[in-house]
PDB file of C-alpha atoms in Angstrom:
ATOM      1  CA  MET A   1      69.802 176.822 117.569  1.00 79.00           C
ATOM      2  CA  ASP A   2      68.051 174.031 114.880  1.00 88.00           C
ATOM      3  CA  ILE A   3      64.742 172.114 115.370  1.00 90.00           C
ATOM      4  CA  THR A   4      64.532 169.207 114.263  1.00 93.00           C
ATOM      5  CA  LEU A   5      61.777 166.606 114.357  1.00 94.00           C
ATOM      6  CA  ILE A   6      63.019 163.038 113.016  1.00 93.00           C
ATOM      7  CA  ALA A   7      60.359 160.056 112.338  1.00 92.00           C
ATOM      8  CA  SER A   8      60.878 156.437 114.122  1.00 83.00           C
ATOM      9  CA  GLY A   9      63.082 154.792 112.284  1.00 80.00           C
ATOM     10  CA  ASN A  10      64.858 157.542 110.787  1.00 79.00           C
ATOM     11  CA  THR A  11      61.939 157.527 108.176  1.00 83.00           C
ATOM     12  CA  SER A  12      61.792 161.099 107.856  1.00 88.00           C
ATOM     13  CA  SER A  13      62.990 164.297 109.573  1.00 92.00           C
ATOM     14  CA  PHE A  14      61.790 167.830 109.181  1.00 95.00           C
ATOM     15  CA  VAL A  15      63.878 170.774 110.332  1.00 94.00           C
ATOM     16  CA  PHE A  16      61.664 174.048 111.524  1.00 95.00           C
ATOM     17  CA  PRO A  17      62.775 176.803 108.751  1.00 93.00           C
ATOM     18  CA  ALA A  18      62.622 179.233 110.959  1.00 91.00           C
ATOM     19  CA  LEU A  19      63.139 179.142 114.643  1.00 89.00           C
ATOM     20  CA  PRO A  20      59.914 180.887 117.382  1.00 90.00           C
ATOM     21  CA  GLU A  21      60.835 183.526 120.138  1.00 87.00           C
ATOM     22  CA  GLN A  22      60.588 180.856 122.898  1.00 89.00           C
ATOM     23  CA  ILE A  23      60.040 177.318 123.565  1.00 90.00           C
ATOM     24  CA  SER A  24      58.123 176.250 126.663  1.00 87.00           C
ATOM     25  CA  VAL A  25      58.838 173.159 128.694  1.00 86.00           C
ATOM     26  CA  ARG A  26      56.084 172.270 131.152  1.00 85.00           C
ATOM     27  CA  ASN A  27      56.958 169.754 133.830  1.00 76.00           C
ATOM     28  CA  THR A  28      54.411 168.951 136.557  1.00 71.00           C
ATOM     29  CA  ALA A  29      54.524 166.427 139.711  1.00 64.00           C
ATOM     30  CA  ARG A  30      52.011 164.400 140.718  1.00 59.00           C
ATOM     31  CA  TYR A  31      50.330 163.602 144.401  1.00 57.00           C
ATOM     32  CA  GLN A  32      48.289 161.366 145.783  1.00 60.00           C
ATOM     33  CA  SER A  33      46.126 162.906 148.901  1.00 62.00           C
ATOM     34  CA  PHE A  34      45.713 160.780 151.658  1.00 57.00           C
ATOM     35  CA  ASP A  35      43.717 162.157 154.965  1.00 61.00           C
ATOM     36  CA  VAL A  36      45.705 162.191 158.279  1.00 59.00           C
ATOM     37  CA  ILE A  37      43.802 162.615 161.599  1.00 57.00           C
ATOM     38  CA  SER A  38      46.389 164.290 163.274  1.00 57.00           C
ATOM     39  CA  LEU A  39      47.547 166.715 159.892  1.00 59.00           C
ATOM     40  CA  GLY A  40      45.014 166.670 157.455  1.00 63.00           C
ATOM     41  CA  SER A  41      45.192 166.487 154.054  1.00 67.00           C
ATOM     42  CA  VAL A  42      48.651 165.436 152.617  1.00 61.00           C
ATOM     43  CA  LYS A  43      49.906 165.097 149.893  1.00 61.00           C
ATOM     44  CA  VAL A  44      52.709 162.407 148.525  1.00 60.00           C
ATOM     45  CA  PRO A  45      54.859 162.562 145.627  1.00 59.00           C
ATOM     46  CA  LYS A  46      53.593 159.948 143.088  1.00 56.00           C
ATOM     47  CA  GLY A  47      56.456 160.653 140.012  1.00 58.00           C
ATOM     48  CA  MET A  48      55.657 162.955 137.729  1.00 57.00           C
ATOM     49  CA  ASP A  49      53.057 163.909 134.489  1.00 61.00           C
ATOM     50  CA  ILE A  50      54.012 164.042 131.183  1.00 69.00           C
ATOM     51  CA  GLU A  51      56.422 166.692 129.811  1.00 82.00           C
ATOM     52  CA  GLU A  52      54.626 168.650 127.300  1.00 89.00           C
ATOM     53  CA  ILE A  53      56.639 170.934 124.928  1.00 89.00           C
ATOM     54  CA  SER A  54      55.442 174.141 122.942  1.00 92.00           C
ATOM     55  CA  TRP A  55      55.944 177.157 120.896  1.00 91.00           C
ATOM     56  CA  ASP A  56      54.421 179.313 118.570  1.00 94.00           C
ATOM     57  CA  GLY A  57      55.986 180.133 115.276  1.00 92.00           C
ATOM     58  CA  GLU A  58      55.594 181.070 111.403  1.00 93.00           C
ATOM     59  CA  PHE A  59      56.251 179.447 108.152  1.00 94.00           C
ATOM     60  CA  PHE A  60      57.585 181.973 105.768  1.00 93.00           C
ATOM     61  CA  GLY A  61      56.199 182.336 102.073  1.00 90.00           C
ATOM     62  CA  ASP A  62      58.387 182.289  98.899  1.00 86.00           C
ATOM     63  CA  LYS A  63      58.799 186.091  99.186  1.00 84.00           C
ATOM     64  CA  LYS A  64      59.604 186.530 102.393  1.00 84.00           C
ATOM     65  CA  GLN A  65      61.999 183.223 102.547  1.00 82.00           C
ATOM     66  CA  HIS A  66      64.950 185.841 101.720  1.00 84.00           C
ATOM     67  CA  GLU A  67      64.229 187.414 105.537  1.00 84.00           C
ATOM     68  CA  ALA A  68      67.400 186.813 107.808  1.00 86.00           C
ATOM     69  CA  ILE A  69      65.330 184.731 110.040  1.00 86.00           C
ATOM     70  CA  VAL A  70      64.447 182.085 107.651  1.00 89.00           C
ATOM     71  CA  ARG A  71      67.599 179.285 107.416  1.00 87.00           C
ATOM     72  CA  PRO A  72      67.738 179.106 103.435  1.00 88.00           C
ATOM     73  CA  ASP A  73      68.821 175.211 103.686  1.00 88.00           C
ATOM     74  CA  HIS A  74      66.059 174.282 105.201  1.00 90.00           C
ATOM     75  CA  TYR A  75      62.805 176.434 103.927  1.00 92.00           C
ATOM     76  CA  ARG A  76      60.318 174.597 103.058  1.00 92.00           C
ATOM     77  CA  LYS A  77      56.821 176.464 101.291  1.00 93.00           C
ATOM     78  CA  PRO A  78      54.450 176.901 104.177  1.00 93.00           C
ATOM     79  CA  ILE A  79      51.818 174.399 103.288  1.00 94.00           C
ATOM     80  CA  GLU A  80      54.275 171.709 102.881  1.00 95.00           C
ATOM     81  CA  CYS A  81      55.143 172.038 106.263  1.00 95.00           C
ATOM     82  CA  VAL A  82      51.610 171.829 107.229  1.00 96.00           C
ATOM     83  CA  LYS A  83      50.829 168.749 105.727  1.00 96.00           C
ATOM     84  CA  ILE A  84      54.066 167.424 107.164  1.00 95.00           C
ATOM     85  CA  LEU A  85      53.534 168.549 110.615  1.00 95.00           C
ATOM     86  CA  LYS A  86      49.677 167.417 110.385  1.00 95.00           C
ATOM     87  CA  ASP A  87      50.819 163.639 108.722  1.00 94.00           C
ATOM     88  CA  TYR A  88      52.822 163.443 111.789  1.00 94.00           C
ATOM     89  CA  MET A  89      49.593 164.124 114.048  1.00 93.00           C
ATOM     90  CA  SER A  90      47.266 162.044 112.432  1.00 93.00           C
ATOM     91  CA  ASN A  91      49.715 158.714 111.819  1.00 91.00           C
ATOM     92  CA  GLY A  92      50.454 159.110 116.042  1.00 90.00           C
ATOM     93  CA  THR A  93      54.240 159.280 114.496  1.00 92.00           C
ATOM     94  CA  VAL A  94      56.985 158.979 117.434  1.00 92.00           C
ATOM     95  CA  LEU A  95      59.548 162.011 116.776  1.00 92.00           C
ATOM     96  CA  ASN A  96      62.593 162.307 117.951  1.00 92.00           C
ATOM     97  CA  LEU A  97      62.728 166.290 118.738  1.00 91.00           C
ATOM     98  CA  ILE A  98      65.987 167.945 118.990  1.00 90.00           C
ATOM     99  CA  VAL A  99      66.661 171.648 120.002  1.00 89.00           C
ATOM    100  CA  SER A 100      70.249 171.901 119.187  1.00 87.00           C
ATOM    101  CA  ASP A 101      72.221 174.149 122.199  1.00 82.00           C
ATOM    102  CA  SER A 102      69.463 172.933 124.578  1.00 81.00           C
ATOM    103  CA  PHE A 103      68.580 170.283 126.832  1.00 82.00           C
ATOM    104  CA  ILE A 104      65.296 169.469 124.594  1.00 84.00           C
ATOM    105  CA  ASN A 105      66.501 165.716 123.391  1.00 88.00           C
ATOM    106  CA  GLN A 106      63.504 163.464 123.639  1.00 86.00           C
ATOM    107  CA  ASP A 107      61.021 161.204 122.152  1.00 89.00           C
ATOM    108  CA  VAL A 108      57.563 162.921 121.630  1.00 91.00           C
ATOM    109  CA  THR A 109      54.196 162.580 119.438  1.00 92.00           C
ATOM    110  CA  ILE A 110      52.435 165.974 118.038  1.00 93.00           C
ATOM    111  CA  SER A 111      49.349 166.362 120.274  1.00 92.00           C
ATOM    112  CA  SER A 112      48.201 169.974 118.784  1.00 93.00           C
ATOM    113  CA  PHE A 113      48.761 171.792 115.594  1.00 95.00           C
ATOM    114  CA  GLN A 114      47.136 174.760 114.940  1.00 94.00           C
ATOM    115  CA  ALA A 115      47.579 176.935 111.147  1.00 93.00           C
ATOM    116  CA  THR A 116      46.513 180.174 110.341  1.00 94.00           C
ATOM    117  CA  ALA A 117      47.206 181.511 107.086  1.00 90.00           C
ATOM    118  CA  TYR A 118      47.465 185.671 106.712  1.00 87.00           C
ATOM    119  CA  GLY A 119      48.894 188.252 104.801  1.00 77.00           C
ATOM    120  CA  ALA A 120      49.599 189.323 100.779  1.00 74.00           C
ATOM    121  CA  TRP A 121      52.640 187.012 101.314  1.00 79.00           C
ATOM    122  CA  GLY A 122      51.821 183.140 101.648  1.00 85.00           C
ATOM    123  CA  ASN A 123      52.786 183.172 105.571  1.00 92.00           C
ATOM    124  CA  ILE A 124      51.115 180.769 107.973  1.00 93.00           C
ATOM    125  CA  LYS A 125      51.224 181.304 111.678  1.00 94.00           C
ATOM    126  CA  TYR A 126      51.018 177.796 113.411  1.00 95.00           C
ATOM    127  CA  SER A 127      51.122 176.986 117.107  1.00 95.00           C
ATOM    128  CA  ILE A 128      52.644 173.241 118.045  1.00 94.00           C
ATOM    129  CA  SER A 129      52.514 171.469 121.546  1.00 93.00           C
ATOM    130  CA  LEU A 130      54.478 167.627 122.166  1.00 92.00           C
ATOM    131  CA  GLU A 131      53.818 165.406 124.387  1.00 90.00           C
ATOM    132  CA  GLN A 132      56.630 163.005 125.532  1.00 85.00           C
ATOM    133  CA  ARG A 133      56.310 159.662 125.063  1.00 81.00           C
ATOM    134  CA  ARG A 134      56.312 157.063 127.276  1.00 68.00           C
ATOM    135  CA  THR A 135      56.378 153.125 126.364  1.00 61.00           C
ATOM    136  CA  LEU A 136      54.086 151.090 127.973  1.00 55.00           C
ATOM    137  CA  GLU A 137      56.078 148.104 129.100  1.00 55.00           C
ATOM    138  CA  ILE A 138      54.703 144.865 129.983  1.00 57.00           C
ATOM    139  CA  TYR A 139      56.485 142.007 131.795  1.00 54.00           C
ATOM    140  CA  ASP A 140      55.793 138.405 132.537  1.00 56.00           C
ATOM    141  CA  THR A 141      56.390 136.633 135.943  1.00 54.00           C
ATOM    142  CA  THR A 142      59.515 135.574 135.300  1.00 56.00           C
ATOM    143  CA  GLU A 143      60.848 139.005 133.847  1.00 50.00           C
ATOM    144  CA  MET A 144      58.899 140.728 137.583  1.00 53.00           C
ATOM    145  CA  ASN A 145      60.173 137.683 139.267  1.00 55.00           C
ATOM    146  CA  ILE A 146      57.199 136.731 141.311  1.00 53.00           C
ATOM    147  CA  ALA A 147      55.081 133.780 141.428  1.00 51.00           C
ATOM    148  CA  ALA A 148      52.730 132.836 138.299  1.00 49.00           C
ATOM    149  CA  PHE A 149      49.382 133.936 138.623  1.00 49.00           C
ATOM    150  CA  VAL A 150      46.884 131.635 139.934  1.00 47.00           C
ATOM    151  CA  PRO A 151      43.165 131.591 138.618  1.00 49.00           C
ATOM    152  CA  THR A 152      40.648 131.987 141.816  1.00 48.00           C
ATOM    153  CA  ILE A 153      37.536 130.395 142.559  1.00 44.00           C
ATOM    154  CA  PRO A 154      34.667 132.949 141.152  1.00 48.00           C
ATOM    155  CA  ARG A 155      32.953 134.960 143.960  1.00 46.00           C
ATOM    156  CA  ASN A 156      29.383 134.510 142.491  1.00 44.00           C
ATOM    157  CA  GLY A 157      28.171 131.593 139.597  1.00 41.00           C
ATOM    158  CA  GLY A 158      27.595 134.167 137.175  1.00 42.00           C
ATOM    159  CA  ASN A 159      28.472 137.557 135.842  1.00 44.00           C
ATOM    160  CA  ASP A 160      26.701 140.753 137.696  1.00 42.00           C
ATOM    161  CA  SER A 161      26.644 144.377 136.199  1.00 41.00           C
ATOM    162  CA  ALA A 162      30.491 144.591 136.467  1.00 45.00           C
ATOM    163  CA  GLY A 163      31.266 140.969 134.850  1.00 45.00           C
ATOM    164  CA  ALA A 164      32.716 137.481 135.762  1.00 48.00           C
ATOM    165  CA  GLY A 165      33.989 136.995 138.996  1.00 52.00           C
ATOM    166  CA  LEU A 166      37.967 136.543 139.729  1.00 50.00           C
ATOM    167  CA  GLY A 167      39.602 134.266 137.186  1.00 60.00           C
ATOM    168  CA  SER A 168      35.994 132.649 135.834  1.00 61.00           C
ATOM    169  CA  GLY A 169      37.483 133.184 132.099  1.00 66.00           C
ATOM    170  CA  ALA A 170      33.799 133.391 131.397  1.00 67.00           C
ATOM    171  CA  GLY A 171      32.467 135.960 129.199  1.00 74.00           C
ATOM    172  CA  GLY A 172      29.904 139.174 130.325  1.00 87.00           C
ATOM    173  CA  ASN A 173      30.235 142.635 130.661  1.00 92.00           C
ATOM    174  CA  TYR A 174      32.225 145.063 132.518  1.00 93.00           C
ATOM    175  CA  THR A 175      32.134 148.987 133.605  1.00 94.00           C
ATOM    176  CA  VAL A 176      35.118 150.408 133.967  1.00 94.00           C
ATOM    177  CA  LYS A 177      36.327 151.825 137.508  1.00 93.00           C
ATOM    178  CA  LYS A 178      38.418 154.440 138.718  1.00 89.00           C
ATOM    179  CA  GLY A 179      42.085 153.480 138.223  1.00 87.00           C
ATOM    180  CA  ASP A 180      40.999 150.258 136.405  1.00 91.00           C
ATOM    181  CA  THR A 181      43.685 149.024 133.934  1.00 92.00           C
ATOM    182  CA  LEU A 182      43.059 146.494 131.176  1.00 93.00           C
ATOM    183  CA  TRP A 183      46.144 144.606 132.942  1.00 92.00           C
ATOM    184  CA  ARG A 184      43.976 144.590 136.373  1.00 91.00           C
ATOM    185  CA  ILE A 185      40.630 143.904 134.438  1.00 92.00           C
ATOM    186  CA  ALA A 186      42.549 140.504 132.901  1.00 91.00           C
ATOM    187  CA  LYS A 187      43.414 139.438 136.198  1.00 91.00           C
ATOM    188  CA  GLN A 188      40.160 140.013 137.691  1.00 90.00           C
ATOM    189  CA  HIS A 189      38.312 137.863 135.212  1.00 90.00           C
ATOM    190  CA  TYR A 190      41.150 135.669 133.892  1.00 89.00           C
ATOM    191  CA  GLY A 191      43.080 135.364 136.560  1.00 89.00           C
ATOM    192  CA  ASN A 192      46.167 136.168 133.935  1.00 89.00           C
ATOM    193  CA  PRO A 193      47.200 139.817 133.201  1.00 88.00           C
ATOM    194  CA  LEU A 194      48.329 138.894 130.078  1.00 89.00           C
ATOM    195  CA  LYS A 195      45.238 138.022 128.837  1.00 89.00           C
ATOM    196  CA  TRP A 196      44.636 142.039 128.422  1.00 92.00           C
ATOM    197  CA  PRO A 197      45.109 142.093 124.846  1.00 91.00           C
ATOM    198  CA  THR A 198      41.974 139.710 124.690  1.00 92.00           C
ATOM    199  CA  ILE A 199      39.572 142.756 126.434  1.00 94.00           C
ATOM    200  CA  TYR A 200      41.452 145.152 124.404  1.00 94.00           C
ATOM    201  CA  ASP A 201      41.177 143.592 120.639  1.00 93.00           C
ATOM    202  CA  ALA A 202      37.313 143.105 121.570  1.00 94.00           C
ATOM    203  CA  ASN A 203      36.759 146.284 122.765  1.00 94.00           C
ATOM    204  CA  ALA A 204      39.392 148.417 120.106  1.00 94.00           C
ATOM    205  CA  ALA A 205      36.210 150.567 118.829  1.00 94.00           C
ATOM    206  CA  VAL A 206      34.718 151.456 122.058  1.00 94.00           C
ATOM    207  CA  ILE A 207      37.983 151.940 123.503  1.00 94.00           C
ATOM    208  CA  GLU A 208      39.561 154.281 120.772  1.00 93.00           C
ATOM    209  CA  ALA A 209      36.399 156.459 120.599  1.00 93.00           C
ATOM    210  CA  THR A 210      36.394 157.049 124.146  1.00 93.00           C
ATOM    211  CA  ALA A 211      39.813 158.124 124.283  1.00 91.00           C
ATOM    212  CA  LYS A 212      39.206 160.483 121.263  1.00 92.00           C
ATOM    213  CA  ARG A 213      36.402 162.024 123.228  1.00 91.00           C
ATOM    214  CA  TYR A 214      38.582 162.713 126.156  1.00 89.00           C
ATOM    215  CA  ARG A 215      40.628 164.638 123.666  1.00 87.00           C
ATOM    216  CA  LYS A 216      43.842 161.883 123.225  1.00 89.00           C
ATOM    217  CA  ARG A 217      44.941 161.185 119.833  1.00 88.00           C
ATOM    218  CA  ASN A 218      44.282 157.482 120.585  1.00 90.00           C
ATOM    219  CA  SER A 219      44.225 155.016 123.539  1.00 90.00           C
ATOM    220  CA  ASP A 220      48.030 154.024 123.268  1.00 89.00           C
ATOM    221  CA  HIS A 221      46.559 150.412 122.698  1.00 88.00           C
ATOM    222  CA  GLY A 222      44.341 150.636 125.754  1.00 89.00           C
ATOM    223  CA  HIS A 223      46.853 152.451 127.989  1.00 90.00           C
ATOM    224  CA  TRP A 224      44.222 154.878 128.581  1.00 92.00           C
ATOM    225  CA  ILE A 225      40.446 153.791 129.560  1.00 93.00           C
ATOM    226  CA  TYR A 226      37.801 155.831 131.153  1.00 93.00           C
ATOM    227  CA  PRO A 227      35.314 155.008 134.328  1.00 93.00           C
ATOM    228  CA  GLY A 228      31.750 154.494 132.569  1.00 93.00           C
ATOM    229  CA  THR A 229      32.876 152.719 129.789  1.00 94.00           C
ATOM    230  CA  VAL A 230      30.977 149.197 129.040  1.00 94.00           C
ATOM    231  CA  LEU A 231      33.702 146.253 127.996  1.00 94.00           C
ATOM    232  CA  THR A 232      32.518 143.276 126.578  1.00 93.00           C
ATOM    233  CA  ILE A 233      34.865 140.436 128.277  1.00 93.00           C
ATOM    234  CA  PRO A 234      35.071 137.697 125.969  1.00 92.00           C
ATOM    235  CA  ALA A 235      35.090 134.214 127.075  1.00 89.00           C
ATOM    236  CA  ILE A 236      37.936 131.871 127.206  1.00 81.00           C
TER     237      ILE A 236
END
């Protein structure tokens, strides 16, 4: 068995020189709750959360590299292994994780990596977690086979605390509510959800900073936004 990480575009790869005792794969179903008078609370399946893969392992120093558990053809110095994995994580590199002789073969990013040096042999213990990579897909109205979005008349003549009215195109501020997406906000303010990059570009700093406060590596280009965030809506 091998554990291999291949960077997107085959720009680099990394094979773990020693195997962990076990690899954990966590799958969680998402549910939406409804209150039904005759039945009480009912939960309806709404797809799957992002899959998480994790394990604990060890990188062995020079004096331990000939241990039976170490793959000599894939051996690297522990400090080099740590640097490669930290660079993958800090750069948000999309990786193809392949665990040979198992069911694991998918695109991931490293969500957590911890390393601890110990003993006199230069060994480093580590813990790593990876999250399934999902692509944010955006379609135009032709691809979705629906009628073009028609701008609507603003509900009021100016901006309120939530921003401009539907389809006004006027600037202002908007406070993100639960369930909001940049797609939905762009539709509300511009009458055209395809204008969402305009809002992201104007608020990239605050969106990315907020995502990191919620322990995300980044917002995935505006995919992750959080209630209470105040966005600037540019006038167009």
